[in-house]
mmCIF file of C-alpha atoms in Angstrom:
data_model
loop_
_atom_site.group_PDB
_atom_site.id
_atom_site.type_symbol
_atom_site.label_atom_id
_atom_site.label_comp_id
_atom_site.label_asym_id
_atom_site.label_seq_id
_atom_site.Cartn_x
_atom_site.Cartn_y
_atom_site.Cartn_z
ATOM 1 C CA MET A 1 0.297 0.043 0.029
ATOM 2 C CA ALA A 2 1.126 3.740 -0.825
ATOM 3 C CA THR A 3 2.187 5.731 1.959
ATOM 4 C CA LYS A 4 -0.043 8.625 2.731
ATOM 5 C CA PRO A 5 1.979 11.892 1.947
ATOM 6 C CA PHE A 6 2.734 14.083 5.406
ATOM 7 C CA ALA A 7 0.036 16.370 6.252
ATOM 8 C CA SER A 8 0.015 18.894 3.133
ATOM 9 C CA SER A 9 3.430 18.367 2.269
ATOM 10 C CA ALA A 10 2.359 16.804 -1.183
ATOM 11 C CA ASP A 11 -0.072 19.725 -1.908
ATOM 12 C CA LEU A 12 1.905 21.865 -4.068
ATOM 13 C CA THR A 13 -0.896 23.102 -6.647
ATOM 14 C CA GLU A 14 -1.607 26.980 -6.307
ATOM 15 C CA LYS A 15 -4.909 27.867 -5.306
ATOM 16 C CA ARG A 16 -6.969 30.456 -7.454
ATOM 17 C CA GLN A 17 -7.266 33.461 -5.051
ATOM 18 C CA GLU A 18 -10.636 35.596 -5.256
ATOM 19 C CA LEU A 19 -10.962 39.332 -3.809
ATOM 20 C CA GLU A 20 -14.435 39.668 -2.713
ATOM 21 C CA ILE A 21 -16.089 42.806 -1.285
ATOM 22 C CA LEU A 22 -18.497 42.547 1.216
ATOM 23 C CA GLY A 23 -19.490 46.676 1.412
ATOM 24 C CA ASP A 24 -18.025 49.822 1.296
ATOM 25 C CA GLY A 25 -14.077 49.366 1.885
ATOM 26 C CA VAL A 26 -14.588 45.727 3.354
ATOM 27 C CA TYR A 27 -12.631 43.238 1.635
ATOM 28 C CA ALA A 28 -11.624 39.402 1.697
ATOM 29 C CA LEU A 29 -9.291 37.277 -0.027
ATOM 30 C CA THR A 30 -10.190 33.788 -0.272
ATOM 31 C CA ALA A 31 -8.301 31.006 -1.996
ATOM 32 C CA GLU A 32 -9.888 27.646 -2.297
ATOM 33 C CA GLY A 33 -9.331 26.338 1.379
ATOM 34 C CA ASP A 34 -5.971 28.189 1.773
ATOM 35 C CA PRO A 35 -5.832 30.604 4.876
ATOM 36 C CA ASN A 36 -8.334 33.904 4.512
ATOM 37 C CA VAL A 37 -7.215 37.265 5.074
ATOM 38 C CA GLY A 38 -9.278 40.665 5.094
ATOM 39 C CA ALA A 39 -9.153 44.370 5.150
ATOM 40 C CA ILE A 40 -11.445 47.198 6.365
ATOM 41 C CA GLU A 41 -11.126 50.865 5.203
ATOM 42 C CA GLY A 42 -11.390 53.545 7.846
ATOM 43 C CA GLU A 43 -11.363 57.271 6.515
ATOM 44 C CA ASP A 44 -7.982 57.471 6.477
ATOM 45 C CA PHE A 45 -6.271 53.982 7.185
ATOM 46 C CA LEU A 46 -6.711 50.315 7.189
ATOM 47 C CA VAL A 47 -7.413 47.471 9.251
ATOM 48 C CA CYS A 48 -6.067 44.395 8.039
ATOM 49 C CA PHE A 49 -6.942 40.677 9.470
ATOM 50 C CA GLU A 50 -4.558 37.827 9.336
ATOM 51 C CA ALA A 51 -1.038 38.508 7.877
ATOM 52 C CA LEU A 52 -0.087 34.973 5.928
ATOM 53 C CA ALA A 53 2.713 32.804 6.553
ATOM 54 C CA THR A 54 5.513 34.996 4.927
ATOM 55 C CA PRO A 55 5.976 38.591 3.889
ATOM 56 C CA VAL A 56 6.285 37.842 0.244
ATOM 57 C CA ALA A 57 2.867 35.953 0.329
ATOM 58 C CA ALA A 58 1.370 39.065 1.915
ATOM 59 C CA ARG A 59 2.653 41.709 -0.411
ATOM 60 C CA GLU A 60 0.900 39.646 -3.080
ATOM 61 C CA TRP A 61 -2.202 40.052 -1.184
ATOM 62 C CA LEU A 62 -1.442 43.636 -0.336
ATOM 63 C CA ALA A 63 -0.809 44.236 -4.007
ATOM 64 C CA ARG A 64 -4.447 43.088 -4.636
ATOM 65 C CA LEU A 65 -5.832 45.145 -2.193
ATOM 66 C CA ARG A 66 -3.895 48.369 -3.680
ATOM 67 C CA GLU A 67 -5.958 48.357 -6.807
ATOM 68 C CA HIS A 68 -9.200 49.324 -4.495
ATOM 69 C CA THR A 69 -7.446 51.666 -2.007
ATOM 70 C CA ASP A 70 -3.908 53.082 -1.102
ATOM 71 C CA LYS A 71 -4.721 54.112 2.474
ATOM 72 C CA PRO A 72 -1.840 53.082 4.716
ATOM 73 C CA VAL A 73 -2.445 49.889 7.307
ATOM 74 C CA ARG A 74 -2.662 51.506 10.796
ATOM 75 C CA TYR A 75 -3.992 48.250 12.593
ATOM 76 C CA LEU A 76 -2.887 44.631 11.870
ATOM 77 C CA VAL A 77 -4.944 41.980 14.009
ATOM 78 C CA LEU A 78 -3.982 38.635 14.362
ATOM 79 C CA SER A 79 -6.815 36.158 15.034
ATOM 80 C CA HIS A 80 -4.447 33.840 16.532
ATOM 81 C CA TYR A 81 -0.483 32.383 16.768
ATOM 82 C CA HIS A 82 -0.214 29.892 14.401
ATOM 83 C CA ALA A 83 2.505 30.639 11.687
ATOM 84 C CA VAL A 84 0.532 30.707 8.536
ATOM 85 C CA ARG A 85 -1.683 33.708 9.904
ATOM 86 C CA VAL A 86 0.895 35.647 11.505
ATOM 87 C CA LEU A 87 4.609 35.423 9.906
ATOM 88 C CA GLY A 88 4.220 37.648 7.106
ATOM 89 C CA ALA A 89 3.546 40.602 9.126
ATOM 90 C CA SER A 90 6.500 42.608 8.667
ATOM 91 C CA ALA A 91 4.881 43.430 5.231
ATOM 92 C CA PHE A 92 2.255 45.533 6.258
ATOM 93 C CA ASP A 93 4.233 48.204 8.152
ATOM 94 C CA ALA A 94 1.490 48.401 10.295
ATOM 95 C CA GLU A 95 1.386 51.071 13.433
ATOM 96 C CA VAL A 96 -0.201 48.699 15.563
ATOM 97 C CA ILE A 97 -0.198 44.755 15.515
ATOM 98 C CA ILE A 98 -3.195 43.699 17.614
ATOM 99 C CA ALA A 99 -3.687 39.974 19.535
ATOM 100 C CA HIS A 100 -5.215 38.586 22.494
ATOM 101 C CA ASP A 101 -3.230 38.279 25.632
ATOM 102 C CA ASN A 102 -3.207 34.557 25.451
ATOM 103 C CA THR A 103 -1.766 34.857 21.974
ATOM 104 C CA ARG A 104 1.122 36.616 22.847
ATOM 105 C CA ALA A 105 1.891 34.309 25.318
ATOM 106 C CA LEU A 106 1.606 31.579 23.153
ATOM 107 C CA ILE A 107 4.226 32.872 20.657
ATOM 108 C CA ALA A 108 6.666 33.340 23.568
ATOM 109 C CA GLU A 109 6.023 29.576 24.969
ATOM 110 C CA ARG A 110 5.482 28.004 21.485
ATOM 111 C CA GLY A 111 5.943 30.407 18.339
ATOM 112 C CA LYS A 112 9.223 28.959 17.209
ATOM 113 C CA GLU A 113 8.228 25.230 17.549
ATOM 114 C CA ASP A 114 5.048 26.215 15.744
ATOM 115 C CA TRP A 115 6.814 28.016 13.068
ATOM 116 C CA GLU A 116 8.878 24.731 12.207
ATOM 117 C CA SER A 117 6.088 22.292 12.577
ATOM 118 C CA GLU A 118 3.604 24.226 10.100
ATOM 119 C CA TYR A 119 6.380 24.842 7.471
ATOM 120 C CA GLY A 120 6.723 21.140 7.293
ATOM 121 C CA ARG A 121 3.131 20.588 7.292
ATOM 122 C CA MET A 122 2.305 22.964 4.614
ATOM 123 C CA PRO A 123 5.534 23.947 2.696
ATOM 124 C CA ARG A 124 3.264 25.677 -0.083
ATOM 125 C CA LEU A 125 2.022 28.606 1.824
ATOM 126 C CA PHE A 126 5.686 29.562 2.778
ATOM 127 C CA LYS A 127 6.464 31.413 -0.263
ATOM 128 C CA GLU A 128 10.160 32.395 0.169
ATOM 129 C CA PRO A 129 10.453 31.622 3.860
ATOM 130 C CA ALA A 130 13.723 33.407 3.982
ATOM 131 C CA SER A 131 11.840 36.469 3.791
ATOM 132 C CA ILE A 132 10.503 35.952 7.170
ATOM 133 C CA PRO A 133 12.634 38.128 9.664
ATOM 134 C CA GLY A 134 11.668 36.300 12.896
ATOM 135 C CA LEU A 135 8.467 35.775 15.191
ATOM 136 C CA THR A 136 5.829 38.068 14.950
ATOM 137 C CA TRP A 137 5.087 40.136 18.395
ATOM 138 C CA PRO A 138 1.929 42.065 18.780
ATOM 139 C CA THR A 139 2.245 45.126 20.263
ATOM 140 C CA LEU A 140 -1.014 45.951 21.633
ATOM 141 C CA THR A 141 -2.915 43.133 23.576
ATOM 142 C CA PHE A 142 -6.142 42.561 25.408
ATOM 143 C CA SER A 143 -8.371 40.316 27.219
ATOM 144 C CA ASP A 144 -11.749 41.035 26.057
ATOM 145 C CA ARG A 145 -12.325 43.638 23.612
ATOM 146 C CA VAL A 146 -10.920 46.398 21.984
ATOM 147 C CA THR A 147 -12.833 49.056 19.641
ATOM 148 C CA ILE A 148 -11.513 50.678 16.634
ATOM 149 C CA ASP A 149 -13.331 53.879 15.253
ATOM 150 C CA LEU A 150 -13.170 53.819 11.419
ATOM 151 C CA GLY A 151 -13.988 57.620 11.358
ATOM 152 C CA GLY A 152 -16.632 59.573 9.447
ATOM 153 C CA GLU A 153 -19.754 57.728 8.714
ATOM 154 C CA ARG A 154 -17.768 54.253 8.517
ATOM 155 C CA GLY A 155 -18.670 52.458 11.707
ATOM 156 C CA GLU A 156 -16.827 50.713 14.035
ATOM 157 C CA VAL A 157 -14.608 47.547 14.202
ATOM 158 C CA HIS A 158 -14.943 45.468 17.584
ATOM 159 C CA LEU A 159 -12.025 43.213 18.527
ATOM 160 C CA ARG A 160 -13.986 40.688 20.856
ATOM 161 C CA TYR A 161 -12.561 37.492 22.521
ATOM 162 C CA LEU A 162 -15.504 35.101 22.939
ATOM 163 C CA GLY A 163 -14.085 32.336 24.596
ATOM 164 C CA ARG A 164 -11.495 29.264 23.906
ATOM 165 C CA GLY A 165 -12.119 27.503 20.793
ATOM 166 C CA HIS A 166 -9.326 26.781 17.876
ATOM 167 C CA THR A 167 -6.764 27.995 20.510
ATOM 168 C CA GLU A 168 -6.756 29.544 23.783
ATOM 169 C CA GLY A 169 -6.282 33.134 22.181
ATOM 170 C CA ASP A 170 -8.820 33.128 19.158
ATOM 171 C CA ILE A 171 -10.287 37.056 18.401
ATOM 172 C CA VAL A 172 -12.939 37.991 15.689
ATOM 173 C CA ALA A 173 -13.236 41.312 14.195
ATOM 174 C CA TRP A 174 -16.950 42.558 13.965
ATOM 175 C CA LEU A 175 -18.448 45.429 12.285
ATOM 176 C CA PRO A 176 -21.885 45.679 13.639
ATOM 177 C CA LYS A 177 -22.810 48.529 11.200
ATOM 178 C CA GLN A 178 -22.065 46.350 7.944
ATOM 179 C CA ARG A 179 -22.868 42.953 9.776
ATOM 180 C CA VAL A 180 -19.758 41.689 8.824
ATOM 181 C CA LEU A 181 -17.805 39.006 10.995
ATOM 182 C CA PHE A 182 -14.251 38.024 10.167
ATOM 183 C CA ALA A 183 -13.960 34.902 12.353
ATOM 184 C CA GLY A 184 -10.720 33.509 11.827
ATOM 185 C CA ASP A 185 -10.807 30.021 12.456
ATOM 186 C CA LEU A 186 -13.121 29.665 15.065
ATOM 187 C CA VAL A 187 -15.345 29.004 11.785
ATOM 188 C CA GLU A 188 -14.779 27.434 8.752
ATOM 189 C CA ALA A 189 -17.196 27.296 5.853
ATOM 190 C CA GLN A 190 -16.595 23.981 3.568
ATOM 191 C CA ALA A 191 -13.299 23.438 4.973
ATOM 192 C CA ALA A 192 -12.146 21.012 7.688
ATOM 193 C CA LEU A 193 -11.400 21.997 11.123
ATOM 194 C CA TYR A 194 -7.996 22.036 12.456
ATOM 195 C CA THR A 195 -8.228 21.211 16.332
ATOM 196 C CA GLY A 196 -4.677 20.415 17.310
ATOM 197 C CA ASP A 197 -4.658 23.418 19.735
ATOM 198 C CA ALA A 198 -8.187 23.459 20.396
ATOM 199 C CA PHE A 199 -10.720 23.432 23.527
ATOM 200 C CA HIS A 200 -13.014 21.000 21.777
ATOM 201 C CA ARG A 201 -16.156 21.311 24.641
ATOM 202 C CA GLU A 202 -15.748 24.945 25.451
ATOM 203 C CA TRP A 203 -15.392 25.974 21.542
ATOM 204 C CA ALA A 204 -18.689 23.265 20.497
ATOM 205 C CA THR A 205 -20.894 25.063 22.885
ATOM 206 C CA SER A 206 -20.447 28.557 24.669
ATOM 207 C CA THR A 207 -17.900 29.959 22.055
ATOM 208 C CA LEU A 208 -19.904 29.072 18.967
ATOM 209 C CA ASP A 209 -22.990 30.228 20.836
ATOM 210 C CA ASN A 210 -21.254 33.584 21.412
ATOM 211 C CA VAL A 211 -20.432 33.717 17.596
ATOM 212 C CA ALA A 212 -23.712 32.954 16.696
ATOM 213 C CA ALA A 213 -25.243 35.768 18.785
ATOM 214 C CA LEU A 214 -23.468 38.421 17.117
ATOM 215 C CA GLY A 215 -26.014 37.695 14.181
ATOM 216 C CA ALA A 216 -23.581 38.404 11.244
ATOM 217 C CA GLU A 217 -24.785 38.933 7.912
ATOM 218 C CA ALA A 218 -21.790 37.742 5.979
ATOM 219 C CA LEU A 219 -19.020 35.779 7.606
ATOM 220 C CA VAL A 220 -15.335 35.437 7.003
ATOM 221 C CA GLY A 221 -14.222 31.976 8.494
ATOM 222 C CA GLY A 222 -10.477 30.793 8.531
ATOM 223 C CA ARG A 223 -10.600 28.977 5.340
ATOM 224 C CA GLY A 224 -13.281 28.171 2.491
ATOM 225 C CA ALA A 225 -15.726 30.477 0.835
ATOM 226 C CA VAL A 226 -17.547 33.820 2.478
ATOM 227 C CA ALA A 227 -21.059 33.002 4.063
ATOM 228 C CA ARG A 228 -23.324 35.230 2.455
ATOM 229 C CA GLY A 229 -26.882 35.609 4.010
ATOM 230 C CA ARG A 230 -27.858 34.695 7.487
ATOM 231 C CA ALA A 231 -28.707 31.116 6.442
ATOM 232 C CA ALA A 232 -25.446 30.758 4.945
ATOM 233 C CA VAL A 233 -23.667 32.113 8.410
ATOM 234 C CA ASP A 234 -25.827 29.787 10.620
ATOM 235 C CA ALA A 235 -24.923 26.839 8.053
ATOM 236 C CA ALA A 236 -21.175 27.585 8.460
ATOM 237 C CA ILE A 237 -21.514 27.904 12.376
ATOM 238 C CA GLU A 238 -23.781 24.627 12.974
ATOM 239 C CA GLN A 239 -21.070 22.944 10.499
ATOM 240 C CA THR A 240 -18.193 23.813 12.522
ATOM 241 C CA ARG A 241 -20.318 22.601 15.716
ATOM 242 C CA HIS A 242 -21.280 19.360 14.277
ATOM 243 C CA PHE A 243 -17.620 18.526 13.046
ATOM 244 C CA LEU A 244 -16.523 19.074 16.860
ATOM 245 C CA GLU A 245 -19.570 17.352 18.147
ATOM 246 C CA VAL A 246 -18.868 14.107 15.994
ATOM 247 C CA MET A 247 -15.328 14.132 17.209
ATOM 248 C CA LEU A 248 -16.498 14.575 20.921
ATOM 249 C CA ARG A 249 -18.911 11.647 20.133
ATOM 250 C CA GLU A 250 -16.714 9.322 18.586
ATOM 251 C CA VAL A 251 -13.237 9.928 20.353
ATOM 252 C CA GLY A 252 -15.110 10.218 23.737
ATOM 253 C CA ALA A 253 -16.978 6.568 23.267
ATOM 254 C CA VAL A 254 -13.564 5.031 22.403
ATOM 255 C CA HIS A 255 -11.631 6.923 25.248
ATOM 256 C CA GLU A 256 -14.293 5.889 27.504
ATOM 257 C CA ARG A 257 -14.112 2.140 27.057
ATOM 258 C CA GLY A 258 -10.599 1.949 27.400
ATOM 259 C CA GLY A 259 -9.701 1.785 23.882
ATOM 260 C CA THR A 260 -6.613 2.967 21.956
ATOM 261 C CA LEU A 261 -5.698 6.693 20.291
ATOM 262 C CA ARG A 262 -5.287 4.673 16.786
ATOM 263 C CA GLU A 263 -9.074 3.305 17.478
ATOM 264 C CA ALA A 264 -10.143 6.769 18.104
ATOM 265 C CA PHE A 265 -8.890 7.946 15.095
ATOM 266 C CA ARG A 266 -10.358 5.346 12.847
ATOM 267 C CA ALA A 267 -13.542 5.949 14.378
ATOM 268 C CA ALA A 268 -13.678 9.667 14.180
ATOM 269 C CA HIS A 269 -12.565 9.554 10.470
ATOM 270 C CA ALA A 270 -15.037 7.295 9.639
ATOM 271 C CA ALA A 271 -17.622 9.027 11.080
ATOM 272 C CA LEU A 272 -16.654 12.476 9.229
ATOM 273 C CA VAL A 273 -15.286 11.343 6.398
ATOM 274 C CA ASP A 274 -18.404 10.934 3.781
ATOM 275 C CA ARG A 275 -19.400 14.468 4.760
ATOM 276 C CA TYR A 276 -15.849 16.227 5.259
ATOM 277 C CA GLY A 277 -13.349 14.156 3.181
ATOM 278 C CA GLY A 278 -13.576 16.010 0.217
ATOM 279 C CA TRP A 279 -12.984 19.415 1.749
ATOM 280 C CA PRO A 280 -9.707 20.932 2.083
ATOM 281 C CA ILE A 281 -7.199 19.876 4.705
ATOM 282 C CA PHE A 282 -9.125 17.200 6.196
ATOM 283 C CA GLU A 283 -6.836 14.217 5.838
ATOM 284 C CA HIS A 284 -4.124 16.598 7.006
ATOM 285 C CA CYS A 285 -5.622 17.628 10.015
ATOM 286 C CA MET A 286 -7.374 14.490 11.668
ATOM 287 C CA PRO A 287 -4.454 12.770 13.080
ATOM 288 C CA PHE A 288 -3.747 16.293 15.086
ATOM 289 C CA ASP A 289 -7.079 16.616 15.903
ATOM 290 C CA VAL A 290 -7.886 13.343 17.315
ATOM 291 C CA ALA A 291 -4.719 13.248 19.285
ATOM 292 C CA ARG A 292 -5.294 16.558 20.819
ATOM 293 C CA LEU A 293 -9.054 15.603 21.778
ATOM 294 C CA TRP A 294 -7.385 12.354 23.275
ATOM 295 C CA ASP A 295 -5.419 14.437 25.330
ATOM 296 C CA GLU A 296 -8.042 16.466 26.321
ATOM 297 C CA LEU A 297 -10.162 13.917 27.589
ATOM 298 C CA SER A 298 -7.186 12.575 29.254
ATOM 299 C CA GLY A 299 -7.385 15.616 31.425
ATOM 300 C CA VAL A 300 -4.251 17.616 29.680
ATOM 301 C CA GLU A 301 -5.933 21.098 29.913
ATOM 302 C CA ARG A 302 -3.436 22.680 27.679
ATOM 303 C CA PRO A 303 -2.440 21.627 24.344
ATOM 304 C CA VAL A 304 1.042 19.663 24.148
ATOM 305 C CA ILE A 305 3.386 21.623 21.798
ATOM 306 C CA TRP A 306 3.490 20.640 18.472
ATOM 307 C CA THR A 307 6.969 20.202 17.159
ATOM 308 C CA ALA A 308 7.916 18.627 13.972
ATOM 309 C CA GLN A 309 9.420 15.746 15.404
ATOM 310 C CA ARG A 310 6.366 15.083 17.135
ATOM 311 C CA ASP A 311 3.978 15.736 14.192
ATOM 312 C CA ARG A 312 5.625 12.957 12.404
ATOM 313 C CA GLU A 313 5.334 10.628 15.437
ATOM 314 C CA VAL A 314 1.721 11.215 15.465
ATOM 315 C CA TRP A 315 1.124 11.102 11.842
ATOM 316 C CA ASP A 316 3.123 7.728 11.610
ATOM 317 C CA GLN A 317 1.173 6.264 14.344
ATOM 318 C CA LEU A 318 -2.187 6.853 13.236
ATOM 319 C CA GLN A 319 -1.733 6.209 9.585
ATOM 320 C CA ASP A 320 -3.088 2.350 8.244
#
């Protein structure tokens, strides 16, 4: 039997990017399941959401954005600490880089290991990795919320912490006037979930409840298409919840009866593959998802740090 390629290491095909305009001065760049990014115009500045994996990749996004606005980037918002979201930050020349308090702590604790891990898992996303100057450090952090006044009649951006989920430091950017939500990896629309650093039970319940309570009419998830309209937004949130609930049910059942991690992986994979197996990064995510949930059910409160070596060990352990 052929060996399954490690994570996304064999995914070398460039994805078609699409710049979508969600309202006056509200932009999202999606790319067939690659990480999404966004931008919001203020009166004389920009708020950018997410930074991509390298400065070279970020500059390509900024070149697309500059076809619509030449305003300088005042704020760069990082939804969480993962390398593919943050290491391109230097390209933005932002006055302020904003993240949650927990995200800054995670960068200090495990940012270097995560960088090496994600580069090994998703090499295609790291365009010209030598362009990365080092770890990205936020210059402003918060615990609950920050409000950015966009000026004029443009309204506000509310940066909110809605609870632990994809990581312990995820934040969203909510535009109440436009009813647009940049949800980061707390919600995926037609893309599989990565939960290797997650808090599954809290994410599937109170955190997603808080996301839904905002009442967004357009939602940009971490990956996948933009959800437009309340029905599509609700569907994206519930798809995310369903993925988590199935994992909790299947892995939990094996754990409770004293089974093995490998058995839990097979059970969760079998339960999810028909619905989600054709979606981006499903096969990549599942071993790491199940390993983290198994730890969580075993009483390991905070995720074990992923290193390039541990990635390979878990991958090899769970493959048939």
